[in-house]
Coordinates of C-alpha atoms in Angstrom, one line a residue:
X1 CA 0.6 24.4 -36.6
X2 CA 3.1 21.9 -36.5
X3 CA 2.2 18.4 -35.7
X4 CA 3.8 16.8 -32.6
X5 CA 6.2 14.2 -33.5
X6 CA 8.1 11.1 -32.8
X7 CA 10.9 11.1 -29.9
X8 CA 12.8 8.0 -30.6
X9 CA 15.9 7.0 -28.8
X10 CA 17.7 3.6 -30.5
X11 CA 19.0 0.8 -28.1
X12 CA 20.5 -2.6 -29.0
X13 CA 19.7 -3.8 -25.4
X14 CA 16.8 -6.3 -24.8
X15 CA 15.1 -7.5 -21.8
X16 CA 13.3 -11.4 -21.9
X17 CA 11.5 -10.6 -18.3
X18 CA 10.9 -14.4 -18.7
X19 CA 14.7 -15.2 -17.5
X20 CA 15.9 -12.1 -16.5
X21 CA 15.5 -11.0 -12.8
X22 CA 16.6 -6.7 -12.8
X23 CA 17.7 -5.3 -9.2
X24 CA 15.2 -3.2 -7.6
X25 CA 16.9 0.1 -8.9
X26 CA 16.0 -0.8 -12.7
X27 CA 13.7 1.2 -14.7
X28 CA 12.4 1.7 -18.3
X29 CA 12.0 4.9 -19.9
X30 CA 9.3 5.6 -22.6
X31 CA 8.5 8.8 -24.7
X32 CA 5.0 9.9 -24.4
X33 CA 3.7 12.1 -27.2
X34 CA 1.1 14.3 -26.8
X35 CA -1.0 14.3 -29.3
X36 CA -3.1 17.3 -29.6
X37 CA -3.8 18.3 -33.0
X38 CA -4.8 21.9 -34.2
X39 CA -5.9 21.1 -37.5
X40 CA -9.2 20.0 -37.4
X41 CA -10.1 23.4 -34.8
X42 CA -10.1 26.8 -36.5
X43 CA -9.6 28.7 -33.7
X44 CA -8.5 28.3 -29.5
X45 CA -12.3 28.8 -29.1
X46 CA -13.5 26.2 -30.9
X47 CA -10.3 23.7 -29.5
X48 CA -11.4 24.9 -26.1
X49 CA -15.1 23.7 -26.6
X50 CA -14.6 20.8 -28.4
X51 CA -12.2 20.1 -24.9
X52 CA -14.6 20.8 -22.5
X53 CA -17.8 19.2 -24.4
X54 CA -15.5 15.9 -24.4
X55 CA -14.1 16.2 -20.7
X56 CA -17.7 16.7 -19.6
X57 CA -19.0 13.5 -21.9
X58 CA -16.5 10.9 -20.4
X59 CA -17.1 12.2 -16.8
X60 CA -20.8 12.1 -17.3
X61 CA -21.5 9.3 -19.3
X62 CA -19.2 6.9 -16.8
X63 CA -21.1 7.8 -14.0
X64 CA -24.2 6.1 -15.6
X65 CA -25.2 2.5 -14.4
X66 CA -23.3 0.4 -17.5
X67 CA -19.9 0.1 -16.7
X68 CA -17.5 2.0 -18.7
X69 CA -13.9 3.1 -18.6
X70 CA -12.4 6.5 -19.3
X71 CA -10.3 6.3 -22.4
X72 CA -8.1 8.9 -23.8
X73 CA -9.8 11.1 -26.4
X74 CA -8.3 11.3 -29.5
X75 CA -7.3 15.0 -30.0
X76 CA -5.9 15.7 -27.0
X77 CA -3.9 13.0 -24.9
X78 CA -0.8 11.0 -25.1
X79 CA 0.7 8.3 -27.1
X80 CA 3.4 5.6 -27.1
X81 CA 4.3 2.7 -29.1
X82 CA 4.5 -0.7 -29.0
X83 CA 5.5 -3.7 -31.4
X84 CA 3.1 -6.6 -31.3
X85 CA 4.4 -10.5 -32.5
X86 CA 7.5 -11.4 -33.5
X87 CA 7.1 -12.8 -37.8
X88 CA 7.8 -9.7 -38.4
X89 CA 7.0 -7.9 -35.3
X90 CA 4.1 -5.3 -36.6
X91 CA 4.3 -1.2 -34.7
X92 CA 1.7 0.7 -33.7
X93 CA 1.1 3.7 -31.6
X94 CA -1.6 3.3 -28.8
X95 CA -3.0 5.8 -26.1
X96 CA -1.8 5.9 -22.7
X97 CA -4.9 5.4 -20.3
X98 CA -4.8 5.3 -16.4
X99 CA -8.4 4.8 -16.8
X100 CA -9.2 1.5 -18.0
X101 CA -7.6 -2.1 -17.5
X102 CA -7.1 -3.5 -21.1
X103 CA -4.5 -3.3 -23.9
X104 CA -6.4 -3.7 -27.6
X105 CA -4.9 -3.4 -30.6
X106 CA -7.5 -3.1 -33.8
X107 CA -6.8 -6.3 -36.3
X108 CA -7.6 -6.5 -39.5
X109 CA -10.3 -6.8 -41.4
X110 CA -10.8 -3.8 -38.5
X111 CA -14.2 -2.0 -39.2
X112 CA -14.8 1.1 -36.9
X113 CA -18.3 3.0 -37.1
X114 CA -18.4 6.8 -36.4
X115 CA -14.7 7.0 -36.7
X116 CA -14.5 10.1 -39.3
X117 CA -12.6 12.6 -37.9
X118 CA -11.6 11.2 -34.7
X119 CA -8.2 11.5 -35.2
X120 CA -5.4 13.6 -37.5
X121 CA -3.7 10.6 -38.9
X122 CA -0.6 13.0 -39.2
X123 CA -0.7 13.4 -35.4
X124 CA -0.5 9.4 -34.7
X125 CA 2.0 7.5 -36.4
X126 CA 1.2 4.1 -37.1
X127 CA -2.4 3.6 -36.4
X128 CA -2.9 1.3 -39.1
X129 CA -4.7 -2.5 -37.9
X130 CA -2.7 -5.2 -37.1
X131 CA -2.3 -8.6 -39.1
X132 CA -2.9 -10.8 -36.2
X133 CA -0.8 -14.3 -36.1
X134 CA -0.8 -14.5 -32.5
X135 CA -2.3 -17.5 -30.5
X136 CA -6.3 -16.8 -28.5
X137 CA -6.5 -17.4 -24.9
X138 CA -8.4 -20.3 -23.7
X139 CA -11.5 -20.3 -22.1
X140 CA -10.1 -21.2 -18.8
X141 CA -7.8 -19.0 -18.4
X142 CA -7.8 -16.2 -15.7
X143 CA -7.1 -13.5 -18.5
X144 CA -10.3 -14.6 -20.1
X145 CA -12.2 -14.5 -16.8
X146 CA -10.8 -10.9 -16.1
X147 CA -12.6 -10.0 -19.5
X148 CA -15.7 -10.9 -19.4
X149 CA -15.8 -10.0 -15.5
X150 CA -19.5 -11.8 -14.9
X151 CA -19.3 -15.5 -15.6
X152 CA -17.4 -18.1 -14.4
X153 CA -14.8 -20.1 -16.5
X154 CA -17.4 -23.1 -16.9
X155 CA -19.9 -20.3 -18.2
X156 CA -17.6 -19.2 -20.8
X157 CA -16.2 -22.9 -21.8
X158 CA -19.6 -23.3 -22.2
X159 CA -20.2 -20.5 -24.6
X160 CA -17.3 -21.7 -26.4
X161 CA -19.2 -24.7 -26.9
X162 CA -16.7 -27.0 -25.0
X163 CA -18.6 -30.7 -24.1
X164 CA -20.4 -30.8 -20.5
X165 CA -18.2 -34.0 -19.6
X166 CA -14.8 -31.8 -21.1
X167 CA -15.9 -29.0 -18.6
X168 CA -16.3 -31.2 -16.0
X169 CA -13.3 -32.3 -15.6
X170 CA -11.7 -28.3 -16.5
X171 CA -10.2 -29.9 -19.5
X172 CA -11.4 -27.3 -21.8
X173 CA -7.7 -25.5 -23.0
X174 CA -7.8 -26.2 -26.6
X175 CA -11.2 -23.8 -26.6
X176 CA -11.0 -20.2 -27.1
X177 CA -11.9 -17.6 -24.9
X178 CA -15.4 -16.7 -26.5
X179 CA -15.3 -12.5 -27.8
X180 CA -16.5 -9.8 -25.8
X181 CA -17.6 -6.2 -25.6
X182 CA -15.7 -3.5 -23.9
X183 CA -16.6 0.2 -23.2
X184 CA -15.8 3.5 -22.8
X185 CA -17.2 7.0 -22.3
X186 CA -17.4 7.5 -25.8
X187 CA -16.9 4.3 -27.5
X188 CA -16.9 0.4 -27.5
X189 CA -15.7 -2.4 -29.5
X190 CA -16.0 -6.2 -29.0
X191 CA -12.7 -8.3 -29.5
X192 CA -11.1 -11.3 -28.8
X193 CA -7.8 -12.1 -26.2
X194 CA -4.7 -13.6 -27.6
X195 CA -1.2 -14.1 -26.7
X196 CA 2.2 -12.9 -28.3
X197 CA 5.8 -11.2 -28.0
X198 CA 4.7 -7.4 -27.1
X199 CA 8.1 -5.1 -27.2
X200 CA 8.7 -1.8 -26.3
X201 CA 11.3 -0.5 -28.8
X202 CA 10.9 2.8 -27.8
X203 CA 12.2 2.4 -24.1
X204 CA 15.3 2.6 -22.7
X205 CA 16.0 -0.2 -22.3
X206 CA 14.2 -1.9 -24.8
X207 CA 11.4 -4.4 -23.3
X208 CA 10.0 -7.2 -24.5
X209 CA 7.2 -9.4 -22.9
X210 CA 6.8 -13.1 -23.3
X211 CA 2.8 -14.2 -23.7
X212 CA 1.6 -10.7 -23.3
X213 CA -2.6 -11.4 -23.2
X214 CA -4.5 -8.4 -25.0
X215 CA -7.4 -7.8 -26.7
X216 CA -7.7 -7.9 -30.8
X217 CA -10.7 -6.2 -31.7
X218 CA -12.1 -6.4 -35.8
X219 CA -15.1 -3.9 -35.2
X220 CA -15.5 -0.7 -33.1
X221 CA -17.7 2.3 -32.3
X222 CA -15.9 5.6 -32.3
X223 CA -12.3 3.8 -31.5
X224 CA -9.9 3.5 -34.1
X225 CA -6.8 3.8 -32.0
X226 CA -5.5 1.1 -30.0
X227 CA -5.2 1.9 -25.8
X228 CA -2.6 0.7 -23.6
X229 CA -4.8 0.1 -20.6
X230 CA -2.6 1.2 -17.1
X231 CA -5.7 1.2 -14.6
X232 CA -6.1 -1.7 -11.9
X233 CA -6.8 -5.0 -13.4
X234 CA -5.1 -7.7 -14.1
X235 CA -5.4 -7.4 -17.9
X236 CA -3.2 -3.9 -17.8
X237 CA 0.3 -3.7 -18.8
X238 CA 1.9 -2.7 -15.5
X239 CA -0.1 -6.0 -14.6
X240 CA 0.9 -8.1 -16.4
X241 CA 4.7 -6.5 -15.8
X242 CA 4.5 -6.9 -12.5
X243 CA 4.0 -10.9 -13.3
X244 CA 7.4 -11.2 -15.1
X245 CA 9.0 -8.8 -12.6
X246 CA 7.8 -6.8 -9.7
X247 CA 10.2 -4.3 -9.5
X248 CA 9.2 -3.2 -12.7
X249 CA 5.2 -3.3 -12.8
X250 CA 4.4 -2.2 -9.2
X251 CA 5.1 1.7 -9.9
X252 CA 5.3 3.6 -12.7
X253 CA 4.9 7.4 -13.1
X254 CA 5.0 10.5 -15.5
X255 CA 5.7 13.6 -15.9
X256 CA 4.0 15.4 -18.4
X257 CA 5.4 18.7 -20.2
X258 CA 3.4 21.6 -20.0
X259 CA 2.0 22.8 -23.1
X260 CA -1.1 25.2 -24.0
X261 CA -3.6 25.3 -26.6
X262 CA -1.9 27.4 -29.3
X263 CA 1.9 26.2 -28.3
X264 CA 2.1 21.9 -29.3
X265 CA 4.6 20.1 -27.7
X266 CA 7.4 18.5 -28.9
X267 CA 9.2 17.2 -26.4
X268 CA 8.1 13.6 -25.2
X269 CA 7.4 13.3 -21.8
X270 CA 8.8 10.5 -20.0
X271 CA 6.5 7.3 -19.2
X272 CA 8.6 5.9 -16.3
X273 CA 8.1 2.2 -15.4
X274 CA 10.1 0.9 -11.6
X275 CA 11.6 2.7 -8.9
X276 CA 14.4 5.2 -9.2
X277 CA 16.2 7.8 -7.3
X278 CA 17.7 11.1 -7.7
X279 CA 21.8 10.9 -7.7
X280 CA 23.1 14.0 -6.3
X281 CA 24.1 15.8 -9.5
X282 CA 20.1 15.5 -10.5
X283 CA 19.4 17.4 -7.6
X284 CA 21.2 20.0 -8.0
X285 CA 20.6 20.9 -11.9
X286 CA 16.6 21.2 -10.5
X287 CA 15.1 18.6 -12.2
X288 CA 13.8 17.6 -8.7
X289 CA 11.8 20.3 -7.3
X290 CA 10.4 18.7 -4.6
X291 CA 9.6 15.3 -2.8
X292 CA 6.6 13.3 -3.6
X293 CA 3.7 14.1 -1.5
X294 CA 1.0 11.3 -1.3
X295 CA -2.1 10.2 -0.7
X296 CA -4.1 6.6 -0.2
X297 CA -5.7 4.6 -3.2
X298 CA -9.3 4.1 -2.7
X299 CA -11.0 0.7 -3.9
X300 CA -14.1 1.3 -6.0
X301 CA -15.9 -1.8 -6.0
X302 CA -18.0 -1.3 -8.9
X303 CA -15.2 0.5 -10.8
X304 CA -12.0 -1.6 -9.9
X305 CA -9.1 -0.5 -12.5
X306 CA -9.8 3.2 -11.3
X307 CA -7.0 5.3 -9.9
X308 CA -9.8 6.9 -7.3
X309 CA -8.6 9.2 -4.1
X310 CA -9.7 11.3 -1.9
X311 CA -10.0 15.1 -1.9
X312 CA -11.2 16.4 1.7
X313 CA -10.5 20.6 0.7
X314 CA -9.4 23.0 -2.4
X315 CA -7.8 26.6 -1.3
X316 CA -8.2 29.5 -3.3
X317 CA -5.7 31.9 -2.1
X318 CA -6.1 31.9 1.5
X319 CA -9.7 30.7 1.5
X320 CA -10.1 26.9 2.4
X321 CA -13.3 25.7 0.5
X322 CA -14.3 22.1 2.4
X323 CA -14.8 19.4 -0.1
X324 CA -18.7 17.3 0.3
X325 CA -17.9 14.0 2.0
X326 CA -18.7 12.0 -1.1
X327 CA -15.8 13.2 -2.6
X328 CA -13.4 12.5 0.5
X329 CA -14.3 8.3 -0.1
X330 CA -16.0 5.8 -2.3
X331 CA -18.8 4.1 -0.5
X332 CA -20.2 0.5 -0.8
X333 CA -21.9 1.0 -3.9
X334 CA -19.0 2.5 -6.2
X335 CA -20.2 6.1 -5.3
X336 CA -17.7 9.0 -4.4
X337 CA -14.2 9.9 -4.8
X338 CA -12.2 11.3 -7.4
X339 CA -10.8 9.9 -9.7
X340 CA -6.3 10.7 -11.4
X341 CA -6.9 10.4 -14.9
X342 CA -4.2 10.6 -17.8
X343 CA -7.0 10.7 -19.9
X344 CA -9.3 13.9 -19.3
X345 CA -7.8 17.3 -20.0
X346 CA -9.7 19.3 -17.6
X347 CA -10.2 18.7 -13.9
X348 CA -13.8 17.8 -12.7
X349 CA -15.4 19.1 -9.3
X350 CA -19.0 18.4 -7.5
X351 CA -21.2 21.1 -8.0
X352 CA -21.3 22.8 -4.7
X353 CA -17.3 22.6 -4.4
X354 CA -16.7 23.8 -7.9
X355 CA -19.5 27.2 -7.4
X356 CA -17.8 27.8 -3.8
X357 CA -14.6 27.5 -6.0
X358 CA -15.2 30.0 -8.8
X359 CA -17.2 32.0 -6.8
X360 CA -13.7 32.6 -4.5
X361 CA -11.9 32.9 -7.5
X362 CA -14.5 35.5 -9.4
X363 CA -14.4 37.8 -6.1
X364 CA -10.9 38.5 -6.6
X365 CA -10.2 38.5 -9.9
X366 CA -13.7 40.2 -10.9
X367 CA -12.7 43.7 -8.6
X368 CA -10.0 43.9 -11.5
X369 CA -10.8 42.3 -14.9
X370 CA -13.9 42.6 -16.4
X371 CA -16.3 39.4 -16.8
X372 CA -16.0 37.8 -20.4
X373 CA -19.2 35.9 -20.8
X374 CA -19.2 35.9 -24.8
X375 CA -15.9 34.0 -24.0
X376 CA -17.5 32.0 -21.9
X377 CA -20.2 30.8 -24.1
X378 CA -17.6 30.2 -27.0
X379 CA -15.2 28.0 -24.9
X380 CA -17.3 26.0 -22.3
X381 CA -14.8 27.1 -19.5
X382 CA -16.2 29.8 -17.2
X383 CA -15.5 32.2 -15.4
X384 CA -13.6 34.0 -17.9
X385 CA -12.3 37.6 -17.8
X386 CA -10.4 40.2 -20.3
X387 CA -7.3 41.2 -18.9
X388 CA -6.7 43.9 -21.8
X389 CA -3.7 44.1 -24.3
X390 CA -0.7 43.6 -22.0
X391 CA -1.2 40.8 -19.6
X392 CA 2.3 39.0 -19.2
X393 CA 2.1 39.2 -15.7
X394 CA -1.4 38.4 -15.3
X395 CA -1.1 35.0 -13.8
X396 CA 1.4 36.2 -11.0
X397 CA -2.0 38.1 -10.1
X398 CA -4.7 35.9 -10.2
X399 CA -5.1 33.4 -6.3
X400 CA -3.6 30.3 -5.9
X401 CA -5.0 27.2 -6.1
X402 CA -4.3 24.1 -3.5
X403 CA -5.9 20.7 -4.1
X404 CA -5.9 19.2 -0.4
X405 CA -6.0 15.2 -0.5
X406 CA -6.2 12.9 2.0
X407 CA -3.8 11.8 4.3
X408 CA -2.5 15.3 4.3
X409 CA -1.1 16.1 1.0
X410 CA -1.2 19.2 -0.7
X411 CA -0.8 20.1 -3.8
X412 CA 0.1 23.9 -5.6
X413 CA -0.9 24.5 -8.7
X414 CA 1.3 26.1 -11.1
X415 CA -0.9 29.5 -12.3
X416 CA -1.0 27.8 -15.8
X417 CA -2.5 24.4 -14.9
X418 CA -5.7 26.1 -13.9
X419 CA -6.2 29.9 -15.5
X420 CA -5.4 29.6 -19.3
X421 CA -4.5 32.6 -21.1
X422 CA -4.8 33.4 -25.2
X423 CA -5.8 36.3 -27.5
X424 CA -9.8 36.9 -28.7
X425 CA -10.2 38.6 -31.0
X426 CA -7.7 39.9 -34.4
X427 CA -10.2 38.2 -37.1
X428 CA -11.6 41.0 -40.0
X429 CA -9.7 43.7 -38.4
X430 CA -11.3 43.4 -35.1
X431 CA -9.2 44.7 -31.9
X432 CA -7.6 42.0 -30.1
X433 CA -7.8 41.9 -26.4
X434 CA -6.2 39.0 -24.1
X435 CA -8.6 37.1 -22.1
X436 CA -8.0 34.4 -19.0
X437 CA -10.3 31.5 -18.2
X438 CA -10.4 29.0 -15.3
X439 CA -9.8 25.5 -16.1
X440 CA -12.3 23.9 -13.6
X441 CA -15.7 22.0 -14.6
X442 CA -18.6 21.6 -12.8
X443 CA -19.8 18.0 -12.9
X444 CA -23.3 18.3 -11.5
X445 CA -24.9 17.3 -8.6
X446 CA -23.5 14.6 -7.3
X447 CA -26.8 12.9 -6.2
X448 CA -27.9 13.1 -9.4
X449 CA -25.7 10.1 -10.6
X450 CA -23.7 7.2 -9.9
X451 CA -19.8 6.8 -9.6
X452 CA -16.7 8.7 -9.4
X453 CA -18.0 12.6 -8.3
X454 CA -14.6 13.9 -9.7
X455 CA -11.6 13.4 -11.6
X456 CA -8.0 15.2 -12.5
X457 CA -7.7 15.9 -15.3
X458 CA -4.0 15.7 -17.4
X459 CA -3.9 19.6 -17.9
X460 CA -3.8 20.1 -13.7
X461 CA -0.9 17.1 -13.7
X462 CA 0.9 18.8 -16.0
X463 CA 4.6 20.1 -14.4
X464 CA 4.1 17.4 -11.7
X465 CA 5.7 13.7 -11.7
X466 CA 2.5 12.0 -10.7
X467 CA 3.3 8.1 -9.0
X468 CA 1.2 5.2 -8.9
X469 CA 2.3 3.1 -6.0
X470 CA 1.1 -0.1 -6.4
X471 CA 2.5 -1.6 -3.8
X472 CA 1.7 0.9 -0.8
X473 CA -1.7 1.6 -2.5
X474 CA -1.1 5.3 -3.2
X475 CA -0.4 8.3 -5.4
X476 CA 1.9 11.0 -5.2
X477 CA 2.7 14.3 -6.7
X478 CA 6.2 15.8 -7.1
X479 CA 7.0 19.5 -9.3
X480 CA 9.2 18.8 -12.2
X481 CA 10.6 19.9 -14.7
X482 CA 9.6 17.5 -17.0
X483 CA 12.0 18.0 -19.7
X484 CA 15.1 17.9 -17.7
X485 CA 14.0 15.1 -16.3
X486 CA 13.4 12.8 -19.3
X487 CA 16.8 14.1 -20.4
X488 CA 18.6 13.1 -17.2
X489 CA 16.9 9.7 -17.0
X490 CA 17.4 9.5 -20.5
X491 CA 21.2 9.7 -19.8
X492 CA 21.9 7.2 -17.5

């Protein structure tokens, strides 16, 4: 199939957030590009599997005791583009992660270990390292602080080999913050911080940030894109927006076009950064289905730059399943809640809610459509059932599915978001038969481990405008027709 491409919209506007101060109504538009590629998969199955196997990684492997973030997978995610320096300015395309708190861009000489076949370099433009010019943070700096996250400014002046008598009198500037080592669920890298002109050609309008503080990494495991870190830290670029101008870095949102497995996207989906509201005209063409339901933020002490809530029930059809208590709050120790995630695909339940889920689900479904275990076995996903040759309206059919947060928000799923439909079957003349699945994993016991005991994934968001209010400390979900709506915004 096609690979998904490049939305670019050209504007000769730019923004110096340094000296500019935008009313309260200004926001900046960016494409995101999904960037699922089919190439490297020979069949749904097999794209399916590989989904699952790396969903259930990232959500297993950050709920051990090293602290890692959740980046976006390559494969399967979201893209969008930046321009780093300014002599020339150098583009490159980065992915879009709610789940970790640093933007890094890999410099050259860039060395990445394990890195064949991460990526269809003809799904990502410009992935290509960076020639870095830029200037490194010091040593005493907040940023550099933020970054290494353990040890005090004095401990890292002193690392960076600044004089006892210089550090004691916090005149230590002109030393460089020293590297360090950054992980995720399935990779790492250790870089450096500098400083430089970051734009945002892409947006509309076009952005660019004075002294933007990100990471330049030379060496990696498993990572050779860049991420544009939007979790909660003070390294992340609605951050270090929100710095230069608060009305544009205390909310952003997204809306994210629904697509399947065998159908790749090609529209962007818009990456909205401020506050806006619907004129009147809007309203009525449907772009805005409904209003934004919300629910509170949740502080996670031992993971801070995560997005966690609370999820106190999930209904399936007119069956309320009660969520365990660990996964209404996040105690003391970092343990509990769940975590909204641009970067998983598939949403991630406890054990005993997800088998009370798909054990609803299998009662009424199974009295109709036949159990597909083989299917089961080849895709990860389960239950799975064969709905035979004609199954249109086959989704219409199967119960719906309500994700009940705290604070008393509800959200409807879409039939799509959670019960995926595609054909088995066709290869060496073999009879092809439709089959559904149930887009759900089970992530274990939640005894069993530390962290986050959940997590929604980007398929389940999809069709929805999801909001991170920073200011009020919660996030919201509104139906959307995503398209329509990066078109509308597009045209103001």
């Amino acid at each position: 199939m096609a690979s998904p491409i490049f939305f670019s919209s050209v504007f000769f506007l730019s923004i110096f957030l340094s000296s500019v101060h935008l009313s309260y109504s200004e926001i900046l538009l960016l494409p995101l590009t999904h960037s699922l590629s089919t190439t490297q998969f020979n069949s749904t199955h097999h794209l399916l599997k590989s989904t699952t196997t790396r969903s259930a990684t990232r959500f297993h492997r950050n709920r051990r005791a090293r602290q890692v973030s959740l980046p976006l997978s390559p494969g399967s995610d979201y893209t969008l583009s930046f321009s780093i320096g300014s002599n020339p300015p150098q583009t490159v395309s980065l992915y879009m992660d709610t789940g970790s708190d640093l933007v890094w861009f890999p410099c050259h000489p860039f060395e990445c270990i394990l890195c064949d076949g991460k990526y269809n370099p003809a799904a990502i433009s410009n992935p290509a390292p960076i020639n870095l010019s830029a200037a490194p943070v010091s040593c005493k700096s907040r940023a550099c602080s933020a970054a290494h996250s353990t040890l005090s400014s004095s401990d890292l002046c002193a690392v960076a080999r600044c004089p006892l008598e210089t550090i004691e009198i916090s005149d230590c500037a002109g030393f460089s913050c020293p590297p360090f080592y950054y992980a995720y669920a399935d990779g790492s890298l250790i870089a450096r911080l500098y400083t430089d002109s970051l734009s945002i050609p892409m947006s509309a309008p076009s952005l660019i940030l004075r002294n933007f503080t990100f990471g330049c990494a030379h060496s990696a495991l498993a990572e050779p894109i860049g991420v544009a870190g939007f979790g909660r830290g003070v390294l992340s670029l609605p951050a270090q927006l929100a710095d230069y101008s608060p009305q544009l870095g205390n909310q952003f949102s997204y809306c994210l076009v629904s697509h399947s497995f065998d159908n790749p996207v090609h529209r962007p989906s818009p990456l909205i950064l401020g506050r806006y509201s619907a004129n009147e005209n809007e309203k009525q063409l449907g772009e805005f289905q409904s209003e934004f339901t919300y629910t509170p933020m949740l502080d996670n002490p031992k993971y801070p730059y995560f997005y966690s809530v609370g999820l106190e029930a999930v209904s399936v059809g007119k069956r309320r399943v009660a969520a365990p208590e660990s996964l209404k709050m996040v105690d003391s120790s970092g343990n509990g809640g769940m975590v909204v995630d641009s970067g998983t695909t598939f949403t991630i339940l406890p054990s005993e809610l997800y088998q009370s889920v798909v054990r609803e689900f299998s009662l009424r479904v199974g009295r109709v459509h036949k159990r597909a275990s083989q299917i089961e076995d080849k895709t990860g996903l389960r239950p799975c059932f064969y709905l035979g040759d004609d199954s249109a309206d086959e989704v219409a059919k199967v119960p719906a599915v309500v994700l009940h947060f705290v604070g008393n928000s509800s959200v409807a799923l879409p039939g799509r978001n959670y019960f995926y439909q595609f054909l088995d079957g066709g290869d060496d003349g073999k009879w092809k038969r439709k089959v559904g699945c149930v887009m759900l994993m089970n992530g274990g016991d939640a005894a069993d481990e530390s962290g986050p005991v959940g997590t929604l994934g980007n398929y389940q968001q999809q069709g929805f405008e999801v909001v991170y209010d920073l200011e009020k400390r919660r996030v919201g979900f509104a139906r959307r027709k995503c398209s329509a709506l990066w078109d509308s915004l597009n045209q103001r």
